[in-house]
């Protein structure tokens, strides 16, 4: 594993210039932030040694490196999910590579169903904590001691100061930003009403099929993490509505540009 991470990191270091400081993972239909990248270099996943292929509609499948507001970024246009059949370690391989390349911040975007009764489709929610209901942990197996400890502390996965910064920048932009706990499920099937009721009752405000594996590996690698999800559908147990990928994409077409605006302001304001 370590050799592969090193090989991929060496390849990317020779393909893109400079050291990226900020890693970005875009979610379903949420690739808009990559359009803001200047002096950009696009590297399709199929040209990167050891990289997987993204199989989900709405996920492009290339790595884009360059600058946003003068800050050096590396963005994944399209991510990998457990439901595609990949292992949690495979899904999070790019996070390890980014960490090895020198990334300090990990910004994660994703689409999620809203469990909090006040949330509406189109809302943005900054993640303050998470529940891993995927039944998989990307850190399972031999510990990669070069990155972090066997039992990483998870008391603050999503940095408080970054959550505050996101709130401050959202207010300045006039974007309403919810806060809450994200539950990750394996998917790809959506939740039954009973599952939705359960996930709400154990403390989640939103539910999705990603984010948690990447954040877990991010913690292991010592990255500072901020995750913002777009609520693409309401997921209320007593009045469930059917949801399709088209519905999700329709909402991200509207809210994705808002999230991209917010990411830009946050990126500019991140500490060194
Ligand atoms: N459930 C799980 N994942 C999702 C949802 C949902 O309702 N919406 C978008 N991703």
PDB file of C-alpha atoms and ligand atoms in Angstrom:
ATOM      1  CA  UNK A   1       0.000   0.000   0.000  1.00  0.00           C
ATOM      2  CA  UNK A   2       2.702   2.468   1.043  1.00  0.00           C
ATOM      3  CA  UNK A   3       4.702   1.741  -2.117  1.00  0.00           C
ATOM      4  CA  UNK A   4       1.645   2.402  -4.267  1.00  0.00           C
ATOM      5  CA  UNK A   5       0.900   5.663  -2.471  1.00  0.00           C
ATOM      6  CA  UNK A   6       4.516   6.710  -2.997  1.00  0.00           C
ATOM      7  CA  UNK A   7       4.462   5.746  -6.678  1.00  0.00           C
ATOM      8  CA  UNK A   8       1.275   7.729  -7.323  1.00  0.00           C
ATOM      9  CA  UNK A   9       2.502  10.680  -5.310  1.00  0.00           C
ATOM     10  CA  UNK A  10       5.829  10.716  -7.217  1.00  0.00           C
ATOM     11  CA  UNK A  11       3.950  10.580 -10.515  1.00  0.00           C
ATOM     12  CA  UNK A  12       1.727  13.512  -9.573  1.00  0.00           C
ATOM     13  CA  UNK A  13       4.621  15.529  -8.133  1.00  0.00           C
ATOM     14  CA  UNK A  14       6.296  15.298 -11.544  1.00  0.00           C
ATOM     15  CA  UNK A  15       3.063  16.066 -13.438  1.00  0.00           C
ATOM     16  CA  UNK A  16       1.809  19.114 -11.557  1.00  0.00           C
ATOM     17  CA  UNK A  17       4.054  21.938 -10.467  1.00  0.00           C
ATOM     18  CA  UNK A  18       4.406  23.011  -6.839  1.00  0.00           C
ATOM     19  CA  UNK A  19       3.102  21.486  -3.630  1.00  0.00           C
ATOM     20  CA  UNK A  20      -0.676  21.491  -3.197  1.00  0.00           C
ATOM     21  CA  UNK A  21      -1.721  22.810   0.235  1.00  0.00           C
ATOM     22  CA  UNK A  22      -5.468  22.254  -0.059  1.00  0.00           C
ATOM     23  CA  UNK A  23      -7.121  19.034  -1.182  1.00  0.00           C
ATOM     24  CA  UNK A  24     -10.704  19.185  -2.441  1.00  0.00           C
ATOM     25  CA  UNK A  25     -13.118  16.316  -3.019  1.00  0.00           C
ATOM     26  CA  UNK A  26     -16.190  17.302  -4.976  1.00  0.00           C
ATOM     27  CA  UNK A  27     -19.460  15.396  -4.654  1.00  0.00           C
ATOM     28  CA  UNK A  28     -22.191  14.213  -7.011  1.00  0.00           C
ATOM     29  CA  UNK A  29     -22.975  17.112  -9.356  1.00  0.00           C
ATOM     30  CA  UNK A  30     -20.749  19.375  -7.268  1.00  0.00           C
ATOM     31  CA  UNK A  31     -17.679  19.766  -9.478  1.00  0.00           C
ATOM     32  CA  UNK A  32     -18.238  23.510 -10.071  1.00  0.00           C
ATOM     33  CA  UNK A  33     -15.383  24.590  -7.806  1.00  0.00           C
ATOM     34  CA  UNK A  34     -12.913  23.020 -10.236  1.00  0.00           C
ATOM     35  CA  UNK A  35     -13.949  25.623 -12.851  1.00  0.00           C
ATOM     36  CA  UNK A  36     -12.437  28.295 -10.568  1.00  0.00           C
ATOM     37  CA  UNK A  37      -8.999  26.672 -10.662  1.00  0.00           C
ATOM     38  CA  UNK A  38      -6.448  28.805 -12.497  1.00  0.00           C
ATOM     39  CA  UNK A  39      -3.240  27.668 -14.189  1.00  0.00           C
ATOM     40  CA  UNK A  40      -4.990  24.308 -14.050  1.00  0.00           C
ATOM     41  CA  UNK A  41      -3.544  20.941 -14.968  1.00  0.00           C
ATOM     42  CA  UNK A  42      -6.108  18.164 -15.550  1.00  0.00           C
ATOM     43  CA  UNK A  43      -4.968  14.592 -15.074  1.00  0.00           C
ATOM     44  CA  UNK A  44      -7.598  11.943 -15.967  1.00  0.00           C
ATOM     45  CA  UNK A  45      -7.788   9.166 -13.383  1.00  0.00           C
ATOM     46  CA  UNK A  46      -7.030   6.550 -16.033  1.00  0.00           C
ATOM     47  CA  UNK A  47      -3.602   8.137 -16.572  1.00  0.00           C
ATOM     48  CA  UNK A  48      -2.677   8.100 -12.886  1.00  0.00           C
ATOM     49  CA  UNK A  49      -0.915   4.941 -11.685  1.00  0.00           C
ATOM     50  CA  UNK A  50      -2.923   2.968  -9.104  1.00  0.00           C
ATOM     51  CA  UNK A  51      -5.985   5.240  -9.363  1.00  0.00           C
ATOM     52  CA  UNK A  52      -9.480   3.763  -9.603  1.00  0.00           C
ATOM     53  CA  UNK A  53     -12.098   4.740 -12.140  1.00  0.00           C
ATOM     54  CA  UNK A  54     -15.134   6.749 -11.084  1.00  0.00           C
ATOM     55  CA  UNK A  55     -18.258   4.894 -12.249  1.00  0.00           C
ATOM     56  CA  UNK A  56     -21.015   7.220 -11.043  1.00  0.00           C
ATOM     57  CA  UNK A  57     -22.907   9.650 -13.256  1.00  0.00           C
ATOM     58  CA  UNK A  58     -22.160  13.225 -12.142  1.00  0.00           C
ATOM     59  CA  UNK A  59     -18.550  12.292 -11.276  1.00  0.00           C
ATOM     60  CA  UNK A  60     -16.027  13.221 -13.979  1.00  0.00           C
ATOM     61  CA  UNK A  61     -12.931  11.294 -13.081  1.00  0.00           C
ATOM     62  CA  UNK A  62      -9.989  13.653 -13.179  1.00  0.00           C
ATOM     63  CA  UNK A  63      -7.650  15.343 -10.818  1.00  0.00           C
ATOM     64  CA  UNK A  64      -7.330  19.103 -11.291  1.00  0.00           C
ATOM     65  CA  UNK A  65      -4.385  20.966  -9.791  1.00  0.00           C
ATOM     66  CA  UNK A  66      -3.749  24.702  -9.841  1.00  0.00           C
ATOM     67  CA  UNK A  67      -4.633  27.829  -7.881  1.00  0.00           C
ATOM     68  CA  UNK A  68      -7.758  29.335  -6.378  1.00  0.00           C
ATOM     69  CA  UNK A  69      -7.353  32.903  -5.045  1.00  0.00           C
ATOM     70  CA  UNK A  70      -3.620  32.345  -5.052  1.00  0.00           C
ATOM     71  CA  UNK A  71      -3.797  29.166  -2.949  1.00  0.00           C
ATOM     72  CA  UNK A  72      -2.433  25.955  -4.319  1.00  0.00           C
ATOM     73  CA  UNK A  73      -5.133  23.278  -4.600  1.00  0.00           C
ATOM     74  CA  UNK A  74      -5.610  19.751  -5.869  1.00  0.00           C
ATOM     75  CA  UNK A  75      -9.215  18.728  -6.545  1.00  0.00           C
ATOM     76  CA  UNK A  76     -10.796  15.385  -7.245  1.00  0.00           C
ATOM     77  CA  UNK A  77     -13.439  15.871  -9.896  1.00  0.00           C
ATOM     78  CA  UNK A  78     -15.412  12.784  -8.974  1.00  0.00           C
ATOM     79  CA  UNK A  79     -14.843  10.502  -6.018  1.00  0.00           C
ATOM     80  CA  UNK A  80     -15.067   6.788  -5.290  1.00  0.00           C
ATOM     81  CA  UNK A  81     -17.735   5.112  -3.177  1.00  0.00           C
ATOM     82  CA  UNK A  82     -18.027   1.836  -1.313  1.00  0.00           C
ATOM     83  CA  UNK A  83     -21.204   1.047  -3.255  1.00  0.00           C
ATOM     84  CA  UNK A  84     -19.187   0.903  -6.478  1.00  0.00           C
ATOM     85  CA  UNK A  85     -17.615  -2.245  -5.061  1.00  0.00           C
ATOM     86  CA  UNK A  86     -14.370  -0.663  -3.937  1.00  0.00           C
ATOM     87  CA  UNK A  87     -12.945  -1.245  -0.464  1.00  0.00           C
ATOM     88  CA  UNK A  88     -12.817   1.605   2.037  1.00  0.00           C
ATOM     89  CA  UNK A  89      -9.017   1.638   1.694  1.00  0.00           C
ATOM     90  CA  UNK A  90      -9.311   1.933  -2.105  1.00  0.00           C
ATOM     91  CA  UNK A  91     -11.895   4.717  -1.857  1.00  0.00           C
ATOM     92  CA  UNK A  92      -9.574   6.770   0.331  1.00  0.00           C
ATOM     93  CA  UNK A  93      -6.328   6.093  -1.544  1.00  0.00           C
ATOM     94  CA  UNK A  94      -6.375   9.602  -3.120  1.00  0.00           C
ATOM     95  CA  UNK A  95      -6.515  11.198   0.346  1.00  0.00           C
ATOM     96  CA  UNK A  96      -3.317   9.350   1.289  1.00  0.00           C
ATOM     97  CA  UNK A  97      -1.701  10.509  -1.946  1.00  0.00           C
ATOM     98  CA  UNK A  98      -2.708  14.126  -1.306  1.00  0.00           C
ATOM     99  CA  UNK A  99      -1.311  13.926   2.231  1.00  0.00           C
ATOM    100  CA  UNK A 100       1.967  12.553   0.912  1.00  0.00           C
ATOM    101  CA  UNK A 101       2.109  15.388  -1.630  1.00  0.00           C
ATOM    102  CA  UNK A 102       1.929  17.886   1.235  1.00  0.00           C
ATOM    103  CA  UNK A 103      -1.757  18.791   1.474  1.00  0.00           C
ATOM    104  CA  UNK A 104      -2.673  20.244   4.893  1.00  0.00           C
ATOM    105  CA  UNK A 105      -6.387  20.938   4.461  1.00  0.00           C
ATOM    106  CA  UNK A 106      -9.057  18.597   3.135  1.00  0.00           C
ATOM    107  CA  UNK A 107     -12.291  20.172   1.896  1.00  0.00           C
ATOM    108  CA  UNK A 108     -15.042  17.632   1.245  1.00  0.00           C
ATOM    109  CA  UNK A 109     -18.302  18.258  -0.582  1.00  0.00           C
ATOM    110  CA  UNK A 110     -21.129  15.768  -1.042  1.00  0.00           C
ATOM    111  CA  UNK A 111     -24.831  15.327  -1.649  1.00  0.00           C
ATOM    112  CA  UNK A 112     -26.996  14.128   1.240  1.00  0.00           C
ATOM    113  CA  UNK A 113     -30.576  13.501   2.244  1.00  0.00           C
ATOM    114  CA  UNK A 114     -31.938  15.877   4.897  1.00  0.00           C
ATOM    115  CA  UNK A 115     -33.178  14.235   8.117  1.00  0.00           C
ATOM    116  CA  UNK A 116     -33.591  17.381  10.190  1.00  0.00           C
ATOM    117  CA  UNK A 117     -37.251  18.393   9.743  1.00  0.00           C
ATOM    118  CA  UNK A 118     -36.309  22.028   9.093  1.00  0.00           C
ATOM    119  CA  UNK A 119     -33.918  21.246   6.256  1.00  0.00           C
ATOM    120  CA  UNK A 120     -35.049  21.914   2.693  1.00  0.00           C
ATOM    121  CA  UNK A 121     -33.714  20.542  -0.575  1.00  0.00           C
ATOM    122  CA  UNK A 122     -31.000  22.928  -1.742  1.00  0.00           C
ATOM    123  CA  UNK A 123     -29.760  23.834   1.756  1.00  0.00           C
ATOM    124  CA  UNK A 124     -26.066  23.652   2.536  1.00  0.00           C
ATOM    125  CA  UNK A 125     -24.977  21.993   5.788  1.00  0.00           C
ATOM    126  CA  UNK A 126     -21.544  22.184   7.357  1.00  0.00           C
ATOM    127  CA  UNK A 127     -20.685  18.880   9.009  1.00  0.00           C
ATOM    128  CA  UNK A 128     -19.812  19.148  12.708  1.00  0.00           C
ATOM    129  CA  UNK A 129     -19.633  15.423  13.463  1.00  0.00           C
ATOM    130  CA  UNK A 130     -20.396  12.091  11.849  1.00  0.00           C
ATOM    131  CA  UNK A 131     -21.769   8.583  12.330  1.00  0.00           C
ATOM    132  CA  UNK A 132     -20.127   5.755  10.434  1.00  0.00           C
ATOM    133  CA  UNK A 133     -22.930   3.319   9.555  1.00  0.00           C
ATOM    134  CA  UNK A 134     -21.098   1.818   6.585  1.00  0.00           C
ATOM    135  CA  UNK A 135     -19.859  -1.240   8.433  1.00  0.00           C
ATOM    136  CA  UNK A 136     -16.419  -0.564   6.992  1.00  0.00           C
ATOM    137  CA  UNK A 137     -13.456   1.422   8.243  1.00  0.00           C
ATOM    138  CA  UNK A 138     -10.717   2.489   5.812  1.00  0.00           C
ATOM    139  CA  UNK A 139      -8.090   2.073   8.544  1.00  0.00           C
ATOM    140  CA  UNK A 140      -8.767  -1.660   8.905  1.00  0.00           C
ATOM    141  CA  UNK A 141      -5.674  -3.760   8.257  1.00  0.00           C
ATOM    142  CA  UNK A 142      -2.027  -3.102   9.022  1.00  0.00           C
ATOM    143  CA  UNK A 143      -1.526   0.435  10.291  1.00  0.00           C
ATOM    144  CA  UNK A 144       0.377   2.781   7.998  1.00  0.00           C
ATOM    145  CA  UNK A 145       2.676   4.110  10.718  1.00  0.00           C
ATOM    146  CA  UNK A 146       4.205   6.686   8.358  1.00  0.00           C
ATOM    147  CA  UNK A 147       0.842   8.485   8.312  1.00  0.00           C
ATOM    148  CA  UNK A 148      -0.583   8.131  11.799  1.00  0.00           C
ATOM    149  CA  UNK A 149      -1.334   6.022  14.869  1.00  0.00           C
ATOM    150  CA  UNK A 150      -3.204   2.711  15.085  1.00  0.00           C
ATOM    151  CA  UNK A 151      -6.066   4.277  17.080  1.00  0.00           C
ATOM    152  CA  UNK A 152      -6.571   7.831  15.825  1.00  0.00           C
ATOM    153  CA  UNK A 153      -8.524  10.147  18.074  1.00  0.00           C
ATOM    154  CA  UNK A 154     -11.875  11.124  16.552  1.00  0.00           C
ATOM    155  CA  UNK A 155     -13.092  13.678  19.110  1.00  0.00           C
ATOM    156  CA  UNK A 156     -12.791  16.492  16.566  1.00  0.00           C
ATOM    157  CA  UNK A 157     -12.779  15.267  13.011  1.00  0.00           C
ATOM    158  CA  UNK A 158     -14.166  18.531  11.596  1.00  0.00           C
ATOM    159  CA  UNK A 159     -12.113  21.423  12.954  1.00  0.00           C
ATOM    160  CA  UNK A 160     -14.174  23.892  15.020  1.00  0.00           C
ATOM    161  CA  UNK A 161     -12.351  26.922  13.664  1.00  0.00           C
ATOM    162  CA  UNK A 162     -13.055  25.805  10.087  1.00  0.00           C
ATOM    163  CA  UNK A 163     -16.753  25.297  10.886  1.00  0.00           C
ATOM    164  CA  UNK A 164     -16.791  28.850  12.302  1.00  0.00           C
ATOM    165  CA  UNK A 165     -14.970  30.173   9.249  1.00  0.00           C
ATOM    166  CA  UNK A 166     -17.527  28.511   6.958  1.00  0.00           C
ATOM    167  CA  UNK A 167     -20.366  30.148   8.932  1.00  0.00           C
ATOM    168  CA  UNK A 168     -18.711  33.551   8.773  1.00  0.00           C
ATOM    169  CA  UNK A 169     -18.096  33.367   5.010  1.00  0.00           C
ATOM    170  CA  UNK A 170     -21.635  32.080   4.355  1.00  0.00           C
ATOM    171  CA  UNK A 171     -23.080  35.033   6.297  1.00  0.00           C
ATOM    172  CA  UNK A 172     -20.960  37.477   4.299  1.00  0.00           C
ATOM    173  CA  UNK A 173     -22.240  35.935   1.069  1.00  0.00           C
ATOM    174  CA  UNK A 174     -25.850  35.829   2.261  1.00  0.00           C
ATOM    175  CA  UNK A 175     -25.940  32.039   1.956  1.00  0.00           C
ATOM    176  CA  UNK A 176     -27.785  30.219   4.711  1.00  0.00           C
ATOM    177  CA  UNK A 177     -25.642  27.459   6.158  1.00  0.00           C
ATOM    178  CA  UNK A 178     -27.050  24.700   8.363  1.00  0.00           C
ATOM    179  CA  UNK A 179     -24.922  22.751  10.824  1.00  0.00           C
ATOM    180  CA  UNK A 180     -25.253  19.136  11.780  1.00  0.00           C
ATOM    181  CA  UNK A 181     -24.188  15.524  12.048  1.00  0.00           C
ATOM    182  CA  UNK A 182     -23.738  13.458   8.880  1.00  0.00           C
ATOM    183  CA  UNK A 183     -24.421   9.721   8.849  1.00  0.00           C
ATOM    184  CA  UNK A 184     -22.705   7.640   6.195  1.00  0.00           C
ATOM    185  CA  UNK A 185     -24.414   4.534   4.858  1.00  0.00           C
ATOM    186  CA  UNK A 186     -23.059   2.077   2.324  1.00  0.00           C
ATOM    187  CA  UNK A 187     -25.763   2.527  -0.344  1.00  0.00           C
ATOM    188  CA  UNK A 188     -26.461   2.335  -3.203  1.00  0.00           C
ATOM    189  CA  UNK A 189     -30.083   1.762  -2.189  1.00  0.00           C
ATOM    190  CA  UNK A 190     -31.677   4.731  -0.470  1.00  0.00           C
ATOM    191  CA  UNK A 191     -33.148   4.384   3.002  1.00  0.00           C
ATOM    192  CA  UNK A 192     -36.433   2.747   3.905  1.00  0.00           C
ATOM    193  CA  UNK A 193     -38.725   4.779   6.186  1.00  0.00           C
ATOM    194  CA  UNK A 194     -37.674   2.603   9.159  1.00  0.00           C
ATOM    195  CA  UNK A 195     -33.987   3.143   8.384  1.00  0.00           C
ATOM    196  CA  UNK A 196     -34.539   6.882   8.062  1.00  0.00           C
ATOM    197  CA  UNK A 197     -36.339   6.969  11.428  1.00  0.00           C
ATOM    198  CA  UNK A 198     -33.496   5.003  13.030  1.00  0.00           C
ATOM    199  CA  UNK A 199     -30.747   7.193  11.571  1.00  0.00           C
ATOM    200  CA  UNK A 200     -32.551  10.353  12.706  1.00  0.00           C
ATOM    201  CA  UNK A 201     -33.118   8.942  16.196  1.00  0.00           C
ATOM    202  CA  UNK A 202     -29.470   8.108  16.726  1.00  0.00           C
ATOM    203  CA  UNK A 203     -28.544  11.709  16.064  1.00  0.00           C
ATOM    204  CA  UNK A 204     -28.025  12.424  12.368  1.00  0.00           C
ATOM    205  CA  UNK A 205     -29.209  15.521  10.535  1.00  0.00           C
ATOM    206  CA  UNK A 206     -28.205  14.311   7.075  1.00  0.00           C
ATOM    207  CA  UNK A 207     -27.428  10.963   5.451  1.00  0.00           C
ATOM    208  CA  UNK A 208     -25.223  10.137   2.492  1.00  0.00           C
ATOM    209  CA  UNK A 209     -22.963   7.489   0.988  1.00  0.00           C
ATOM    210  CA  UNK A 210     -19.532   9.134   1.219  1.00  0.00           C
ATOM    211  CA  UNK A 211     -17.475  11.705   3.164  1.00  0.00           C
ATOM    212  CA  UNK A 212     -16.856   9.583   6.285  1.00  0.00           C
ATOM    213  CA  UNK A 213     -14.192   7.281   4.772  1.00  0.00           C
ATOM    214  CA  UNK A 214     -12.245  10.254   3.413  1.00  0.00           C
ATOM    215  CA  UNK A 215     -12.585  12.195   6.670  1.00  0.00           C
ATOM    216  CA  UNK A 216     -11.431   9.155   8.676  1.00  0.00           C
ATOM    217  CA  UNK A 217      -8.289   8.768   6.577  1.00  0.00           C
ATOM    218  CA  UNK A 218      -7.837  12.553   6.672  1.00  0.00           C
ATOM    219  CA  UNK A 219      -7.730  12.378  10.473  1.00  0.00           C
ATOM    220  CA  UNK A 220      -5.238   9.529  10.309  1.00  0.00           C
ATOM    221  CA  UNK A 221      -3.023  11.644   8.055  1.00  0.00           C
ATOM    222  CA  UNK A 222      -3.312  14.691  10.361  1.00  0.00           C
ATOM    223  CA  UNK A 223      -5.247  16.813   7.848  1.00  0.00           C
ATOM    224  CA  UNK A 224      -7.485  19.725   8.872  1.00  0.00           C
ATOM    225  CA  UNK A 225     -10.916  18.806   7.563  1.00  0.00           C
ATOM    226  CA  UNK A 226     -13.995  20.767   6.552  1.00  0.00           C
ATOM    227  CA  UNK A 227     -17.037  19.092   4.970  1.00  0.00           C
ATOM    228  CA  UNK A 228     -20.071  20.830   3.519  1.00  0.00           C
ATOM    229  CA  UNK A 229     -22.971  18.849   2.100  1.00  0.00           C
ATOM    230  CA  UNK A 230     -25.798  19.889  -0.168  1.00  0.00           C
ATOM    231  CA  UNK A 231     -29.161  18.625   1.048  1.00  0.00           C
ATOM    232  CA  UNK A 232     -30.541  17.258  -2.202  1.00  0.00           C
ATOM    233  CA  UNK A 233     -33.769  15.736  -0.889  1.00  0.00           C
ATOM    234  CA  UNK A 234     -35.847  15.606   2.251  1.00  0.00           C
ATOM    235  CA  UNK A 235     -35.709  12.278   3.974  1.00  0.00           C
ATOM    236  CA  UNK A 236     -38.497  12.300   6.553  1.00  0.00           C
ATOM    237  CA  UNK A 237     -39.691   8.902   7.811  1.00  0.00           C
ATOM    238  CA  UNK A 238     -43.366   9.769   8.089  1.00  0.00           C
ATOM    239  CA  UNK A 239     -43.728  11.458   4.721  1.00  0.00           C
ATOM    240  CA  UNK A 240     -41.055   9.875   2.550  1.00  0.00           C
ATOM    241  CA  UNK A 241     -40.766  11.113  -0.996  1.00  0.00           C
ATOM    242  CA  UNK A 242     -39.237   9.103  -3.797  1.00  0.00           C
ATOM    243  CA  UNK A 243     -35.765  10.301  -4.818  1.00  0.00           C
ATOM    244  CA  UNK A 244     -33.910   9.645  -8.063  1.00  0.00           C
ATOM    245  CA  UNK A 245     -30.407  10.559  -9.209  1.00  0.00           C
ATOM    246  CA  UNK A 246     -32.050  13.076 -11.575  1.00  0.00           C
ATOM    247  CA  UNK A 247     -33.691  14.817  -8.589  1.00  0.00           C
ATOM    248  CA  UNK A 248     -30.337  14.932  -6.815  1.00  0.00           C
ATOM    249  CA  UNK A 249     -28.598  16.361  -9.897  1.00  0.00           C
ATOM    250  CA  UNK A 250     -31.338  18.985 -10.409  1.00  0.00           C
ATOM    251  CA  UNK A 251     -30.745  20.310  -6.892  1.00  0.00           C
ATOM    252  CA  UNK A 252     -26.956  20.276  -7.213  1.00  0.00           C
ATOM    253  CA  UNK A 253     -27.244  22.276 -10.453  1.00  0.00           C
ATOM    254  CA  UNK A 254     -28.784  25.042  -8.390  1.00  0.00           C
ATOM    255  CA  UNK A 255     -26.868  24.710  -5.108  1.00  0.00           C
ATOM    256  CA  UNK A 256     -23.522  23.568  -6.532  1.00  0.00           C
ATOM    257  CA  UNK A 257     -22.571  27.080  -7.697  1.00  0.00           C
ATOM    258  CA  UNK A 258     -23.436  28.467  -4.228  1.00  0.00           C
ATOM    259  CA  UNK A 259     -21.196  25.886  -2.607  1.00  0.00           C
ATOM    260  CA  UNK A 260     -18.437  26.721  -5.101  1.00  0.00           C
ATOM    261  CA  UNK A 261     -18.701  30.442  -4.175  1.00  0.00           C
ATOM    262  CA  UNK A 262     -18.490  29.534  -0.505  1.00  0.00           C
ATOM    263  CA  UNK A 263     -15.474  27.252  -1.038  1.00  0.00           C
ATOM    264  CA  UNK A 264     -13.640  30.079  -2.829  1.00  0.00           C
ATOM    265  CA  UNK A 265     -14.077  32.484   0.080  1.00  0.00           C
ATOM    266  CA  UNK A 266     -13.115  29.813   2.595  1.00  0.00           C
ATOM    267  CA  UNK A 267     -10.027  28.826   0.607  1.00  0.00           C
ATOM    268  CA  UNK A 268      -8.801  32.421   0.458  1.00  0.00           C
ATOM    269  CA  UNK A 269      -9.215  32.781   4.242  1.00  0.00           C
ATOM    270  CA  UNK A 270      -7.554  29.515   5.314  1.00  0.00           C
ATOM    271  CA  UNK A 271      -4.460  29.925   7.468  1.00  0.00           C
ATOM    272  CA  UNK A 272      -1.034  28.908   6.126  1.00  0.00           C
TER     273      UNK A 272
HETATM  274  N1  LIG B   1     -29.757   9.034   1.298  1.00  0.00           N
HETATM  275  C1  LIG B   1     -28.479   8.622   1.108  1.00  0.00           C
HETATM  276  N2  LIG B   1     -27.640   9.248   0.302  1.00  0.00           N
HETATM  277  C2  LIG B   1     -28.069  10.330  -0.350  1.00  0.00           C
HETATM  278  C3  LIG B   1     -29.371  10.815  -0.193  1.00  0.00           C
HETATM  279  C4  LIG B   1     -30.268  10.126   0.669  1.00  0.00           C
HETATM  280  O1  LIG B   1     -31.428  10.490   0.846  1.00  0.00           O
HETATM  281  N3  LIG B   1     -29.490  11.913  -0.987  1.00  0.00           N
HETATM  282  C5  LIG B   1     -28.271  12.091  -1.580  1.00  0.00           C
HETATM  283  N4  LIG B   1     -27.413  11.135  -1.192  1.00  0.00           N
END
